[in-house]
mmCIF file with all atom_site columns, C-alpha atoms in Angstrom:
data_model
loop_
_atom_site.group_PDB
_atom_site.id
_atom_site.type_symbol
_atom_site.label_atom_id
_atom_site.label_alt_id
_atom_site.label_comp_id
_atom_site.label_asym_id
_atom_site.label_entity_id
_atom_site.label_seq_id
_atom_site.pdbx_PDB_ins_code
_atom_site.Cartn_x
_atom_site.Cartn_y
_atom_site.Cartn_z
_atom_site.occupancy
_atom_site.B_iso_or_equiv
_atom_site.pdbx_formal_charge
_atom_site.auth_seq_id
_atom_site.auth_comp_id
_atom_site.auth_asym_id
_atom_site.auth_atom_id
_atom_site.pdbx_PDB_model_num
ATOM 1  C CA . MET A 1 1  ? -0.040  0.015  0.082   1.00 0.00 ? 1  MET A CA 1
ATOM 2  C CA . TYR A 1 2  ? 2.953   2.330  0.752   1.00 0.00 ? 2  TYR A CA 1
ATOM 3  C CA . GLN A 1 3  ? 4.487   1.743  -2.200  1.00 0.00 ? 3  GLN A CA 1
ATOM 4  C CA . ARG A 1 4  ? 1.903   2.598  -4.584  1.00 0.00 ? 4  ARG A CA 1
ATOM 5  C CA . MET A 1 5  ? 0.856   5.961  -2.477  1.00 0.00 ? 5  MET A CA 1
ATOM 6  C CA . GLU A 1 6  ? 5.001   6.761  -2.972  1.00 0.00 ? 6  GLU A CA 1
ATOM 7  C CA . GLU A 1 7  ? 4.336   5.955  -6.600  1.00 0.00 ? 7  GLU A CA 1
ATOM 8  C CA . ALA A 1 8  ? 1.190   8.031  -7.066  1.00 0.00 ? 8  ALA A CA 1
ATOM 9  C CA . VAL A 1 9  ? 2.678   10.781 -5.416  1.00 0.00 ? 9  VAL A CA 1
ATOM 10 C CA . ARG A 1 10 ? 6.142   10.865 -7.096  1.00 0.00 ? 10 ARG A CA 1
ATOM 11 C CA . GLU A 1 11 ? 3.869   10.661 -10.707 1.00 0.00 ? 11 GLU A CA 1
ATOM 12 C CA . LEU A 1 12 ? 1.624   13.985 -9.495  1.00 0.00 ? 12 LEU A CA 1
ATOM 13 C CA . ARG A 1 13 ? 4.763   15.599 -8.722  1.00 0.00 ? 13 ARG A CA 1
ATOM 14 C CA . ASP A 1 14 ? 6.503   14.664 -11.662 1.00 0.00 ? 14 ASP A CA 1
ATOM 15 C CA . ARG A 1 15 ? 2.822   15.889 -13.893 1.00 0.00 ? 15 ARG A CA 1
ATOM 16 C CA . LEU A 1 16 ? 1.958   18.738 -11.631 1.00 0.00 ? 16 LEU A CA 1
ATOM 17 C CA . GLY A 1 17 ? 2.721   21.774 -13.415 1.00 0.00 ? 17 GLY A CA 1
ATOM 18 C CA . GLY A 1 18 ? 4.113   20.241 -16.666 1.00 0.00 ? 18 GLY A CA 1
ATOM 19 C CA . LEU A 1 19 ? 3.236   19.716 -20.042 1.00 0.00 ? 19 LEU A CA 1
ATOM 20 C CA . PRO A 1 20 ? 1.824   16.644 -21.495 1.00 0.00 ? 20 PRO A CA 1
ATOM 21 C CA . THR A 1 21 ? 3.988   14.361 -23.574 1.00 0.00 ? 21 THR A CA 1
ATOM 22 C CA . PRO A 1 22 ? 3.579   14.614 -27.545 1.00 0.00 ? 22 PRO A CA 1
ATOM 23 C CA . ALA A 1 23 ? 1.742   11.960 -27.463 1.00 0.00 ? 23 ALA A CA 1
ATOM 24 C CA . GLU A 1 24 ? -0.759  13.277 -25.321 1.00 0.00 ? 24 GLU A CA 1
ATOM 25 C CA . ALA A 1 25 ? -0.769  16.539 -26.823 1.00 0.00 ? 25 ALA A CA 1
ATOM 26 C CA . GLU A 1 26 ? -1.521  14.959 -30.218 1.00 0.00 ? 26 GLU A CA 1
ATOM 27 C CA . ASP A 1 27 ? -5.342  15.198 -30.095 1.00 0.00 ? 27 ASP A CA 1
ATOM 28 C CA . ILE A 1 28 ? -4.873  18.516 -27.849 1.00 0.00 ? 28 ILE A CA 1
ATOM 29 C CA . TRP A 1 29 ? -3.229  20.216 -31.316 1.00 0.00 ? 29 TRP A CA 1
ATOM 30 C CA . ALA A 1 30 ? -5.232  18.768 -33.765 1.00 0.00 ? 30 ALA A CA 1
ATOM 31 C CA . GLU A 1 31 ? -8.664  19.839 -32.077 1.00 0.00 ? 31 GLU A CA 1
ATOM 32 C CA . ILE A 1 32 ? -7.283  23.606 -31.750 1.00 0.00 ? 32 ILE A CA 1
ATOM 33 C CA . TRP A 1 33 ? -5.869  23.142 -35.927 1.00 0.00 ? 33 TRP A CA 1
ATOM 34 C CA . HIS A 1 34 ? -9.399  22.530 -36.316 1.00 0.00 ? 34 HIS A CA 1
ATOM 35 C CA . GLN A 1 35 ? -10.919 24.772 -34.637 1.00 0.00 ? 35 GLN A CA 1
ATOM 36 C CA . GLU A 1 36 ? -8.413  27.661 -36.037 1.00 0.00 ? 36 GLU A CA 1
ATOM 37 C CA . ALA A 1 37 ? -9.324  26.420 -39.253 1.00 0.00 ? 37 ALA A CA 1
ATOM 38 C CA . HIS A 1 38 ? -13.334 26.454 -38.863 1.00 0.00 ? 38 HIS A CA 1
ATOM 39 C CA . ASN A 1 39 ? -12.618 30.378 -37.530 1.00 0.00 ? 39 ASN A CA 1
ATOM 40 C CA . SER A 1 40 ? -10.209 31.015 -40.112 1.00 0.00 ? 40 SER A CA 1
ATOM 41 C CA . THR A 1 41 ? -12.286 29.945 -43.216 1.00 0.00 ? 41 THR A CA 1
ATOM 42 C CA . ALA A 1 42 ? -15.554 31.960 -41.470 1.00 0.00 ? 42 ALA A CA 1
ATOM 43 C CA . ILE A 1 43 ? -13.740 35.322 -41.423 1.00 0.00 ? 43 ILE A CA 1
ATOM 44 C CA . GLU A 1 44 ? -13.362 34.108 -45.369 1.00 0.00 ? 44 GLU A CA 1
ATOM 45 C CA . GLY A 1 45 ? -17.320 33.901 -45.553 1.00 0.00 ? 45 GLY A CA 1
ATOM 46 C CA . ASN A 1 46 ? -16.800 29.921 -45.913 1.00 0.00 ? 46 ASN A CA 1
ATOM 47 C CA . THR A 1 47 ? -19.680 28.475 -44.977 1.00 0.00 ? 47 THR A CA 1
ATOM 48 C CA . PHE A 1 48 ? -17.864 25.263 -43.636 1.00 0.00 ? 48 PHE A CA 1
ATOM 49 C CA . VAL A 1 49 ? -19.311 23.868 -40.422 1.00 0.00 ? 49 VAL A CA 1
ATOM 50 C CA . LEU A 1 50 ? -16.799 22.319 -38.138 1.00 0.00 ? 50 LEU A CA 1
ATOM 51 C CA . GLN A 1 51 ? -17.602 18.825 -39.242 1.00 0.00 ? 51 GLN A CA 1
ATOM 52 C CA . GLU A 1 52 ? -16.505 19.379 -42.577 1.00 0.00 ? 52 GLU A CA 1
ATOM 53 C CA . VAL A 1 53 ? -13.447 21.199 -41.430 1.00 0.00 ? 53 VAL A CA 1
ATOM 54 C CA . GLU A 1 54 ? -12.464 18.070 -39.497 1.00 0.00 ? 54 GLU A CA 1
ATOM 55 C CA . THR A 1 55 ? -13.132 15.313 -42.262 1.00 0.00 ? 55 THR A CA 1
ATOM 56 C CA . GLN A 1 56 ? -11.272 16.905 -45.261 1.00 0.00 ? 56 GLN A CA 1
ATOM 57 C CA . GLY A 1 57 ? -8.096  15.506 -43.706 1.00 0.00 ? 57 GLY A CA 1
ATOM 58 C CA . CYS A 1 58 ? -5.816  18.567 -44.160 1.00 0.00 ? 58 CYS A CA 1
ATOM 59 C CA . TRP A 1 59 ? -3.363  18.380 -41.509 1.00 0.00 ? 59 TRP A CA 1
ATOM 60 C CA . VAL A 1 60 ? 0.300   20.650 -42.205 1.00 0.00 ? 60 VAL A CA 1
ATOM 61 C CA . SER A 1 61 ? 2.997   18.777 -40.166 1.00 0.00 ? 61 SER A CA 1
#
């Protein structure tokens, strides 16, 4: 029980305030990119809904 508690506390310390790993952040960045693309096309007057922007498969890497 104490070992599990120490591991949990260590993980909390290591992760608290830190950035997510690239693998953890991938979905976050994809969502941000889709939102930005959607907003950009809306400003230009296009009528794409967010789902249309997401399904276009456009990804800049």
